[in-house]
Short mmCIF file of C-alpha atoms and ligand atoms in Angstrom, two decimals:
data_model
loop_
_atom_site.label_atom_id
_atom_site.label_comp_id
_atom_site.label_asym_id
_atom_site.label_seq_id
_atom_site.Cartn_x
_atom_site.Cartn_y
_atom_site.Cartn_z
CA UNK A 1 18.39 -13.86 34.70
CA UNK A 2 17.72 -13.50 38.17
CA UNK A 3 20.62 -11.46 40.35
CA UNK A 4 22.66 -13.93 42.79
CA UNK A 5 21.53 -13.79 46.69
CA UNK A 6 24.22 -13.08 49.15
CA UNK A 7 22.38 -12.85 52.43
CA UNK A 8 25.20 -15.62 54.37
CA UNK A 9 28.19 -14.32 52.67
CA UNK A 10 26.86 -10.85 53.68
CA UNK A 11 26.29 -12.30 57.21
CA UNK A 12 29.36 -13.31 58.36
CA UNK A 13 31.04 -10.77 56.46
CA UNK A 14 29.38 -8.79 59.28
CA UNK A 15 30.55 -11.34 62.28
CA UNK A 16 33.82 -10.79 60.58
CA UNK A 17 33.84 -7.28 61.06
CA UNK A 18 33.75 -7.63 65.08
CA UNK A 19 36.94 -9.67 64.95
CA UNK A 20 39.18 -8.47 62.01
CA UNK A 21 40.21 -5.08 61.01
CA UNK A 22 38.04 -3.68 58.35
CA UNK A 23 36.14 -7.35 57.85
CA UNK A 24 39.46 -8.37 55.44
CA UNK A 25 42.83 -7.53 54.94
CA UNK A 26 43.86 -5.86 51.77
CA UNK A 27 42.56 -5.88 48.22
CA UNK A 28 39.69 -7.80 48.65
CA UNK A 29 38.33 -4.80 51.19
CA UNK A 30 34.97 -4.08 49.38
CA UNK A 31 35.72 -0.45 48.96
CA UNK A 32 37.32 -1.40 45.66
CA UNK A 33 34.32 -4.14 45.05
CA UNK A 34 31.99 -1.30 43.94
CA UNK A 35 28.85 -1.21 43.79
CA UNK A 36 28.27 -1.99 46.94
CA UNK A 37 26.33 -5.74 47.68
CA UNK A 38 26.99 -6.63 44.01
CA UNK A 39 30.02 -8.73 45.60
CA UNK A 40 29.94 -11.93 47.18
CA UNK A 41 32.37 -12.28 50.01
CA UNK A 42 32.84 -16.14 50.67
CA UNK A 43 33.72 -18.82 48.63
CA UNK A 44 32.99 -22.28 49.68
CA UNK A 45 34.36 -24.27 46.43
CA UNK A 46 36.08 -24.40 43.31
CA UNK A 47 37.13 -26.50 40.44
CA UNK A 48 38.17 -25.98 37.14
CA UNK A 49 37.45 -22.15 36.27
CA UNK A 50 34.71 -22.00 38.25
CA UNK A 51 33.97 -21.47 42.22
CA UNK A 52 30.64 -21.67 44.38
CA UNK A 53 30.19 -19.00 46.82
CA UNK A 54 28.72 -19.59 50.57
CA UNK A 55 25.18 -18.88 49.46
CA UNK A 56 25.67 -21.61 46.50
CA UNK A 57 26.18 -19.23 43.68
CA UNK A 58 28.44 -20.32 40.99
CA UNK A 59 30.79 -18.10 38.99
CA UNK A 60 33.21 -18.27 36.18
CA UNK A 61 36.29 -16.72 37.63
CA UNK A 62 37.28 -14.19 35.21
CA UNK A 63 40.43 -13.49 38.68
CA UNK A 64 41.60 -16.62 39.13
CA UNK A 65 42.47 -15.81 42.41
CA UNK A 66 44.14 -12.10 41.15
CA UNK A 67 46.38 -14.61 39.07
CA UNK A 68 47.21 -17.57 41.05
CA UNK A 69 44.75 -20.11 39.21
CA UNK A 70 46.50 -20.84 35.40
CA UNK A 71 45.53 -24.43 34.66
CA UNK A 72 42.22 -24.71 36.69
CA UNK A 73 41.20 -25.43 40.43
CA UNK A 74 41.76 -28.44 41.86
CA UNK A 75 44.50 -29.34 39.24
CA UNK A 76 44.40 -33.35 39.19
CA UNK A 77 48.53 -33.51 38.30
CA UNK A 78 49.29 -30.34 40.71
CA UNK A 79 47.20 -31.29 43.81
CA UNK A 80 48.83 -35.07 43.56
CA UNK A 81 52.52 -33.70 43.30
CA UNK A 82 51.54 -31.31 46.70
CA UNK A 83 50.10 -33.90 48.40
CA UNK A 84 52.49 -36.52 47.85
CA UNK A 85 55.10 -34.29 48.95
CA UNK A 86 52.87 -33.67 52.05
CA UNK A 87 53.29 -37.33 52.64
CA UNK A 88 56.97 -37.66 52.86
CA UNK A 89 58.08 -33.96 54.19
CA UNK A 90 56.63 -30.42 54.40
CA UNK A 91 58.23 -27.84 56.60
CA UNK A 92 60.84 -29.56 58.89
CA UNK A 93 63.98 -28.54 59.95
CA UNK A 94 65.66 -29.34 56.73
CA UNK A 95 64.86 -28.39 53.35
CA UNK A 96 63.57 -31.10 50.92
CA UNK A 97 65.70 -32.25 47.51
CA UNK A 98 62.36 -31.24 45.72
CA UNK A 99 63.79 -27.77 46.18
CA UNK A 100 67.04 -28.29 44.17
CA UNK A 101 65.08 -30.05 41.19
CA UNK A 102 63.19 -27.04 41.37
CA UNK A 103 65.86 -24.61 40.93
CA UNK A 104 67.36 -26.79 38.47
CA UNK A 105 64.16 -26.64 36.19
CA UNK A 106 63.49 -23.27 36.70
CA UNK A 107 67.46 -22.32 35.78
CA UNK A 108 66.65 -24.45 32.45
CA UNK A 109 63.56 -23.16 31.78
CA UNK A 110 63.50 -19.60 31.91
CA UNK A 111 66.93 -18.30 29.41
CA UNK A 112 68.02 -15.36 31.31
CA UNK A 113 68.35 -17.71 34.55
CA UNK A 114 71.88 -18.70 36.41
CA UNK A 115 70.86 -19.30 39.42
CA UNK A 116 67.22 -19.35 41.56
CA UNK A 117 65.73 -18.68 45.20
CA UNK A 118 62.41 -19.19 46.74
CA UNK A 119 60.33 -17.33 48.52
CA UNK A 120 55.73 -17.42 49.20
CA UNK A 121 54.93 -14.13 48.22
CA UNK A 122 55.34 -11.87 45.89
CA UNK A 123 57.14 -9.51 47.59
CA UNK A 124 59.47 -11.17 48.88
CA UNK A 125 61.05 -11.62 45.60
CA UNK A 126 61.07 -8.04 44.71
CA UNK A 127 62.21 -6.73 47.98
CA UNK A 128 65.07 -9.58 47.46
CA UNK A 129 65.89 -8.48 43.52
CA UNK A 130 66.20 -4.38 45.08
CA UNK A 131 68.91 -6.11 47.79
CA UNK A 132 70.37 -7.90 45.69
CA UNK A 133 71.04 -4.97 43.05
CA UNK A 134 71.97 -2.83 45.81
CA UNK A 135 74.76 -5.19 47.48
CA UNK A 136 75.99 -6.07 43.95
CA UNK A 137 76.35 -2.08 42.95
CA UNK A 138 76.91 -0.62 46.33
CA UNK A 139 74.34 1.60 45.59
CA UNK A 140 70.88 2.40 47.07
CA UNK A 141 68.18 4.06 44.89
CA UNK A 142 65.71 2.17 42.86
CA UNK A 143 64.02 3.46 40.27
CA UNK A 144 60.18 2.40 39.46
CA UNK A 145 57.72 2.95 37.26
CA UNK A 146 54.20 5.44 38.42
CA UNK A 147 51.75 3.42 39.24
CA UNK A 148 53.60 0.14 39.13
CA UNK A 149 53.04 -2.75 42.04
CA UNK A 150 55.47 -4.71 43.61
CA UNK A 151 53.95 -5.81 46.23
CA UNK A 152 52.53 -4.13 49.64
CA UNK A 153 56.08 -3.37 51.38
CA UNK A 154 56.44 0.40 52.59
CA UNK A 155 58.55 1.22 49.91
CA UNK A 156 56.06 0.09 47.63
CA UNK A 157 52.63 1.43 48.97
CA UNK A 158 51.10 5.22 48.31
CA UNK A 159 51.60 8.01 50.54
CA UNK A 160 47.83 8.21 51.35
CA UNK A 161 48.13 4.76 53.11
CA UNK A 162 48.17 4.18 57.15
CA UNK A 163 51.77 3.82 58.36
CA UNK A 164 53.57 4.66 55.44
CA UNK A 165 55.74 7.88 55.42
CA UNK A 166 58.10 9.65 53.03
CA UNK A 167 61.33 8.50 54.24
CA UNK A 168 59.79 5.17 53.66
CA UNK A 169 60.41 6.30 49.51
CA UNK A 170 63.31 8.03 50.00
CA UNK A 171 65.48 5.55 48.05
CA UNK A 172 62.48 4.74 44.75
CA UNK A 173 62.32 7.49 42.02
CA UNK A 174 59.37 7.26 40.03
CA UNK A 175 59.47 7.88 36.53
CA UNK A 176 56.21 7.25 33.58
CA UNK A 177 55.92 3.89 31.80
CA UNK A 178 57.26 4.02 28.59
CA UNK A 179 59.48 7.54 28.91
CA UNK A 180 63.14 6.69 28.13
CA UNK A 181 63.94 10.57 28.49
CA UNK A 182 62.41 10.45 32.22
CA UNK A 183 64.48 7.23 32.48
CA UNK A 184 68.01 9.07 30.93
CA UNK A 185 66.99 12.57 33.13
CA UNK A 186 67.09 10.28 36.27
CA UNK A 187 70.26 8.43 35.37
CA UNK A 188 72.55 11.69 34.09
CA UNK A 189 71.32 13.26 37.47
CA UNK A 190 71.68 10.38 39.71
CA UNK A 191 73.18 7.45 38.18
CA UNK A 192 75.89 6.82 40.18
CA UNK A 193 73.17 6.25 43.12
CA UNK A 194 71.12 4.07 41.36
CA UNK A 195 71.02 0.12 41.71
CA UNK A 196 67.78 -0.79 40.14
CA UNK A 197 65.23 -0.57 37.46
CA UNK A 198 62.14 -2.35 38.96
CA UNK A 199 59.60 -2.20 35.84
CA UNK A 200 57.30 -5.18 34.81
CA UNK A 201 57.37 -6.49 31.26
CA UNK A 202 54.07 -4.18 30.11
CA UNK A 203 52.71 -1.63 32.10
CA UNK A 204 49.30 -3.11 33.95
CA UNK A 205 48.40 -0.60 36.57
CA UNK A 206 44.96 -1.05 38.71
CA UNK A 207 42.49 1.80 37.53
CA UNK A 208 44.12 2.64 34.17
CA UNK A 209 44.71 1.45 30.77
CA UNK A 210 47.43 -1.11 30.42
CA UNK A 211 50.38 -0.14 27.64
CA UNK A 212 52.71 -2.40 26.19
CA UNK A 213 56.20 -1.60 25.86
CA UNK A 214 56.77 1.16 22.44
CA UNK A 215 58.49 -0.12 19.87
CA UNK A 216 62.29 -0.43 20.89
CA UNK A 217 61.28 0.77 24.41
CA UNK A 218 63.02 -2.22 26.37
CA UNK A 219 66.30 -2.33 23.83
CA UNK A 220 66.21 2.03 24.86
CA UNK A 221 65.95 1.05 28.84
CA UNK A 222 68.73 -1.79 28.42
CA UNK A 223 71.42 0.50 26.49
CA UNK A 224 71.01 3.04 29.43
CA UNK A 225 70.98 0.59 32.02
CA UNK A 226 73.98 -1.11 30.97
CA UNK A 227 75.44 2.14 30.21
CA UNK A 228 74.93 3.25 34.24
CA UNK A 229 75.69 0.01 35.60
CA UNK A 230 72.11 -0.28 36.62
CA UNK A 231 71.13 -3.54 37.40
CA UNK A 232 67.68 -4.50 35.69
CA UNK A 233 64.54 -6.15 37.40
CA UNK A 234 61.66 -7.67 35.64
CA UNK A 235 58.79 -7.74 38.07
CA UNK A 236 56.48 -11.25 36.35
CA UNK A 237 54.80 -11.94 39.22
CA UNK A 238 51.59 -11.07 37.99
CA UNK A 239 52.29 -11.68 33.93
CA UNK A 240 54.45 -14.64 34.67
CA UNK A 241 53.51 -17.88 32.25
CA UNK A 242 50.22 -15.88 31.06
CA UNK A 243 52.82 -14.82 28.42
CA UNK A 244 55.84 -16.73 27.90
CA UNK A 245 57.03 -19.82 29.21
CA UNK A 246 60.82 -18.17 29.90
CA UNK A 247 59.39 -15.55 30.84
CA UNK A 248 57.10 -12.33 29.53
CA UNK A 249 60.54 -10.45 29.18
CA UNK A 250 61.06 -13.10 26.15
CA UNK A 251 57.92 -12.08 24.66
CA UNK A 252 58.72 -8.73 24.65
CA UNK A 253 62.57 -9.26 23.53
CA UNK A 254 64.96 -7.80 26.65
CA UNK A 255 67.16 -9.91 29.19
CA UNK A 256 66.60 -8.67 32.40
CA UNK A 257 69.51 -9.32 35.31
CA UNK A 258 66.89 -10.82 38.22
CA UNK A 259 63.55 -11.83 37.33
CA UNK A 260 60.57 -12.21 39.73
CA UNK A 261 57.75 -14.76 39.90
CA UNK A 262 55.41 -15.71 42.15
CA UNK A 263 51.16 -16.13 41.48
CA UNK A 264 50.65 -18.51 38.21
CA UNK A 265 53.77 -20.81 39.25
CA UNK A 266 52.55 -23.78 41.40
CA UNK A 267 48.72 -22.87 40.73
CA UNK A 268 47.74 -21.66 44.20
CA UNK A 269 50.37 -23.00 45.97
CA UNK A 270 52.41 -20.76 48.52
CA UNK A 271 55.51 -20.06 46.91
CA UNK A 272 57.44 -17.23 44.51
CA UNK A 273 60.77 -16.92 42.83
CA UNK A 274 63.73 -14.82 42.08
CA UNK A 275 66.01 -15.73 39.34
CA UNK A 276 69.08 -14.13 37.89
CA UNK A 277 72.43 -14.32 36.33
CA UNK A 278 75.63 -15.85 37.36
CA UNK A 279 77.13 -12.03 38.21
CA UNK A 280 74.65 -11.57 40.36
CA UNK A 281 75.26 -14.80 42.37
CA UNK A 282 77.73 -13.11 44.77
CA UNK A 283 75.95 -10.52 45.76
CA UNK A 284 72.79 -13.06 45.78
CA UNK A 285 74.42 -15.06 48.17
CA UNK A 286 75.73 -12.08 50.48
CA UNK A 287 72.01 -10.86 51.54
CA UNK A 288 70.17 -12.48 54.32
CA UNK A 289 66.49 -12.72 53.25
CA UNK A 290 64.23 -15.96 54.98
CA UNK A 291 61.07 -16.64 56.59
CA UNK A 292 59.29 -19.61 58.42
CA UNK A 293 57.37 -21.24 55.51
CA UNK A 294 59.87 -20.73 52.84
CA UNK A 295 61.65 -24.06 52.68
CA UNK A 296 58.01 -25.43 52.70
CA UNK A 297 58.56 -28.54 50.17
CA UNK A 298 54.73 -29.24 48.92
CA UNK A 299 54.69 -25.80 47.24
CA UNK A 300 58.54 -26.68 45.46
CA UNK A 301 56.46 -30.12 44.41
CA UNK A 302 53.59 -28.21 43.37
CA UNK A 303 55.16 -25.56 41.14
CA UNK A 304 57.21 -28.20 39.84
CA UNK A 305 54.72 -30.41 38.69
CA UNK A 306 52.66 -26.93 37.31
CA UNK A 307 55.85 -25.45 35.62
CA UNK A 308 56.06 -28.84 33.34
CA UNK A 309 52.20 -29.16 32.86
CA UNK A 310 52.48 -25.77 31.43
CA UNK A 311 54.87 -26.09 29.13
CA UNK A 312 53.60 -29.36 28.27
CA UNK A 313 50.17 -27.71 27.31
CA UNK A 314 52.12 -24.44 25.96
CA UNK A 315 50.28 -22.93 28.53
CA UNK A 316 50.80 -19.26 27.46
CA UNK A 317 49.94 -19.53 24.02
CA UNK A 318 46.54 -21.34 25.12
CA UNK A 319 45.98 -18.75 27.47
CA UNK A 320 46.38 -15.85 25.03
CA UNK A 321 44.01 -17.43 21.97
CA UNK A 322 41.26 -18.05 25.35
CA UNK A 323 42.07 -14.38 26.32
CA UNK A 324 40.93 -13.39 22.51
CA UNK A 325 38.46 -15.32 21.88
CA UNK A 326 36.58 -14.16 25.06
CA UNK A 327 37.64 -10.63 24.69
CA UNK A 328 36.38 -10.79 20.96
CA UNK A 329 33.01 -11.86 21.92
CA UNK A 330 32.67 -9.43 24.60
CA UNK A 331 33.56 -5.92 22.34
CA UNK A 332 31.07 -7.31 20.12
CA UNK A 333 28.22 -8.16 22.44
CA UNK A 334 29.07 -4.92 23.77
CA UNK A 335 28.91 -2.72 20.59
CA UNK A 336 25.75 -5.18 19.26
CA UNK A 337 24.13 -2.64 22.56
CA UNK A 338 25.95 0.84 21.72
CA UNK A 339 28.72 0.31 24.09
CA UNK A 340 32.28 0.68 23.94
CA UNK A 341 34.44 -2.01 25.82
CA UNK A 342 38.25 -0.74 25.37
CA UNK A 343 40.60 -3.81 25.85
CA UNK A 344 44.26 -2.84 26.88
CA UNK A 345 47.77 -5.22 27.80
CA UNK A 346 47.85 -8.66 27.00
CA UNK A 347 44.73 -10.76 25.99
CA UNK A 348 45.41 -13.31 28.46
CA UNK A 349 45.07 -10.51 31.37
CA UNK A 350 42.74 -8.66 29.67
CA UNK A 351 42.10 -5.08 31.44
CA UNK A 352 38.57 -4.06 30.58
CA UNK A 353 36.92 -0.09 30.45
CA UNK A 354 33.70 0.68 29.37
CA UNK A 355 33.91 4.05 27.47
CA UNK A 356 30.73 5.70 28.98
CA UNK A 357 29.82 9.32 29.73
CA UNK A 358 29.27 8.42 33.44
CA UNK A 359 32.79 7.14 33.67
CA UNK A 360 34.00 4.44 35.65
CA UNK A 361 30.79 3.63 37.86
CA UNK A 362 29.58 2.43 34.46
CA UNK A 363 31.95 -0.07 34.30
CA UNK A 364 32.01 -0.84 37.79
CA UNK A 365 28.32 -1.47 37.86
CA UNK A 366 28.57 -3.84 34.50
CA UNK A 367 31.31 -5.93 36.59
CA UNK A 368 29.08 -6.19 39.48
CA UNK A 369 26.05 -7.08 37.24
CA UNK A 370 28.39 -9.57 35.44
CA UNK A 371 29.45 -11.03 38.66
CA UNK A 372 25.77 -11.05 40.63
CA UNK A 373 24.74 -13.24 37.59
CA UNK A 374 27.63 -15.81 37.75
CA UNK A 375 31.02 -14.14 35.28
CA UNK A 376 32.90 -13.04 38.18
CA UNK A 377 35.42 -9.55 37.29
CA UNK A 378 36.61 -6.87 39.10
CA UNK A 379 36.25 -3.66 37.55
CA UNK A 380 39.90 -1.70 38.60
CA UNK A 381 42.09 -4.60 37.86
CA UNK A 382 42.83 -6.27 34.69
CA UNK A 383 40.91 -9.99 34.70
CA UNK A 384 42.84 -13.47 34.55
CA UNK A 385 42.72 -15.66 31.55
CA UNK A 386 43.61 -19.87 33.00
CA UNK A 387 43.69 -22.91 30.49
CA UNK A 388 40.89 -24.23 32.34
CA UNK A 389 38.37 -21.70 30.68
CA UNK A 390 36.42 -24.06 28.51
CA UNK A 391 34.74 -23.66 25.31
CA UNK A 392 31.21 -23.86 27.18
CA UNK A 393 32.33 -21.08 29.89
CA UNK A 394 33.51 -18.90 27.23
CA UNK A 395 29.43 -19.08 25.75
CA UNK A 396 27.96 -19.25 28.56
CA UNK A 397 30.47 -15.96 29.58
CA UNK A 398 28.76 -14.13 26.32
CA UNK A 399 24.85 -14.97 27.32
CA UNK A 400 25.58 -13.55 31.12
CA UNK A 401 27.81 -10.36 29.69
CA UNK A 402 24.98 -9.66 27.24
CA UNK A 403 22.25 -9.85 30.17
CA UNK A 404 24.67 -7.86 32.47
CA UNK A 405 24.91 -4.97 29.35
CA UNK A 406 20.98 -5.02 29.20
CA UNK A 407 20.51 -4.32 32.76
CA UNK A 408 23.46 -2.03 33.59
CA UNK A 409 22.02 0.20 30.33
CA UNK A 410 18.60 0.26 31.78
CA UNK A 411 19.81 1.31 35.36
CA UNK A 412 21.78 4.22 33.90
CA UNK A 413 18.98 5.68 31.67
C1 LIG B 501 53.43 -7.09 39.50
C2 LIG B 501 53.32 -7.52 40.94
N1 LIG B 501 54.43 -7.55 41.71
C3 LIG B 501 54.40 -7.91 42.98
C4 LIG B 501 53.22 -8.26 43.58
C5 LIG B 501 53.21 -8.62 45.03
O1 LIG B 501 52.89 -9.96 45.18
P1 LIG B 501 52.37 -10.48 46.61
O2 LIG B 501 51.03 -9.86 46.81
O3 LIG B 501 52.31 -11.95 46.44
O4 LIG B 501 53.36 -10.04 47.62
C6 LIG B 501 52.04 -8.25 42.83
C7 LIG B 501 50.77 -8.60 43.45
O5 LIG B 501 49.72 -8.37 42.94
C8 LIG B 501 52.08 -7.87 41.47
O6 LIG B 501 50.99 -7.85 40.71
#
């Protein structure tokens, strides 16, 4: 197989250096895209699991947009509900009654649910959850676990990064995944300061192994929790639907208090979610939290029309037999050539490690071969399983891996 050109992504990923900061915001900076020019930059279309980059290469999107993407691009019964929405009302001065019927399906849909808000990113429904616990206790501290994301606010991001400085983490404690002693340390010490416990349902770091929970681990956190007063946060935004349809917390048996989504819910539509119980509706509706595109109705259509198409197709159990099947077939195509690929977390976010005694730039150089042949995956970040991974991407997957193992062994003789 011949490697992928990139010469016009690589082109105006140039122009776009003279006229935004580092070329592109974020985690799509190609420092993490290593090695370097095994990336493409642009993409110029998608459908189904698949996109076409600007010089016409076509992948199999092992990201799905870093999680977005669940039930394929261009999603015939999703892009009609957005767009008919578009043509009656979008972002006016009032909201739209598409965002009630929302709430109302959500609040039946996921079991631990009273009550729900929206939000477009991410964030903004984790920043909302820690105000939330905090005007509801009276409280300020959060406590988090290392290594865990919830999104790029400064009381999120590392140390190392521009801008951010220690008072900015004055109020988060960070404690290991899976350590209920860390977890009762902090709350004997400091419990009576303590709002929240922001965790997400399995432990899926960038860079590391993912863990799942250890047996009775969440039942553990709860019984402390409840014990402090501590009001519990379930960050799904990234494992949200690729799990459980009521959220991964129901997979993994625990009732959080306020539960997060955002990516997977309207399949690539702008738009996220808090959700919590009726104690917490007070305090819910005592913070002031909003922002310009928020009451934005073709994302509430969207997500509603992707919500019911994924429970229709029982979305998350699809997605996890995909995420095994292709995982599978990978380990063995990988040990049929001497390798070791460790799989870690869920199968239908898959994080991938080549055990090799170069260490990670192995890996990182099998992703990039993967991708410059057309099975596009990032090599820190655990991949995206959608239902729109089809039989014939999944074999087509195993020829390209297999090529991708053949080359990336003979460039590390
Ligand atoms: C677990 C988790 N929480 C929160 C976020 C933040 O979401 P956003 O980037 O939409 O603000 C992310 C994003 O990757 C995430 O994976």
């Amino acid at each position: 197989m011949n490697p992928f050109d990139y010469s016009k992504s690589q082109a105006l990923f140039s122009r776009a250096h003279d006229v935004i900061p580092n070329g592109i915001a974020g985690h799509f900076n190609p420092s993490v895209q290593k090695p370097h020019g095994t990336y493409p930059h642009y993409c110029q279309q998608s459908e189904g699991a698949r996109f076409t980059d600007i010089d016409g290469n076509e992948y199999i999107d092992y990201m799905c947009a870093y999680g977005p993407m669940i039930l394929g691009y261009k999603n015939p019964v999703v892009d009609e509900a957005y767009h008919s929405q578009l043509g009656q009302a979008d972002t006016v001065t009032l909201a739209s009654p598409v965002m009630v019927e929302l709430a109302e399906y959500m609040v039946d849909m996921i079991p631990i649910a009273d009550w729900a808000t929206f939000a477009k990113n991410g964030a903004d429904a984790t920043n909302m959850a820690v105000l939330i616990a905090r005007a509801a206790t009276e409280r300020t501290k959060t406590i988090a676990i290392d290594g865990g994301y919830h999104g790029a606010s400064p009381w999120m991001q590392s140390l190392e990064r521009g801008g951010i400085d220690s008072s900015d983490h004055s109020n988060v404690i960070r404690i290991p995944w899976n350590d209920v002693a860390a977890l009762q340390q902090v709350l004997a010490e400091q419990g009576n300061e303590i709002a929240a416990f922001i965790s997400s349902p399995y432990h899926h770091p960038a860079y590391q192994d993912n863990a799942l929970p250890a047996e009775g681990y969440w039942s553990e956190v709860h019984a402390l929790l409840n014990q402090h007063g501590v009001v519990s946060i379930c960050d799904d935004v990234r494992a949200g639907f690729r799990i459980d349809i009521g959220g991964s917390n129901e997979y993994f048996g625990y009732k959080p208090d306020l539960i997060c989504f955002c990516k997977a819910m309207a399949n690539g539509y702008p738009i996220s979610a808090l959700l919590g119980i009726d104690s917490l509706k007070e305090a819910a509706a005592a913070i002031f939290q909003t922002g310009s595109y928020w009451f934005s109705a073709a994302p509430m259509a969207a997500a509603l029309a992707c919500l019911k198409e994924l429970k229709h197709i029982e979305a998350p159990k699809l997605i996890l037999q995909i995420g095994k099947k292709v995982t599978d077939g990978l380990v063995e195509i990988a040990g049929k050539h001497g390798l070791e690929l460790k799989v870690t977390g869920m199968l239908s976010m898959p994080y991938l490690r080549t055990e090799h005694e170069s260490g990670i730039e192995f890996h990182q150089s099998l992703c990039g071969e993967c991708t410059r042949r057309g099975v596009f995956m990032a090599s820190h970040h655990n991949l995206f399983i959608s239902a729109a991974h089809s039989q014939a991407d999944v074999q087509r997957t195993f020829d390209i891996f297999e090529d991708a193992v053949c080359s990336t062994k003979e460039r590390n003789r």
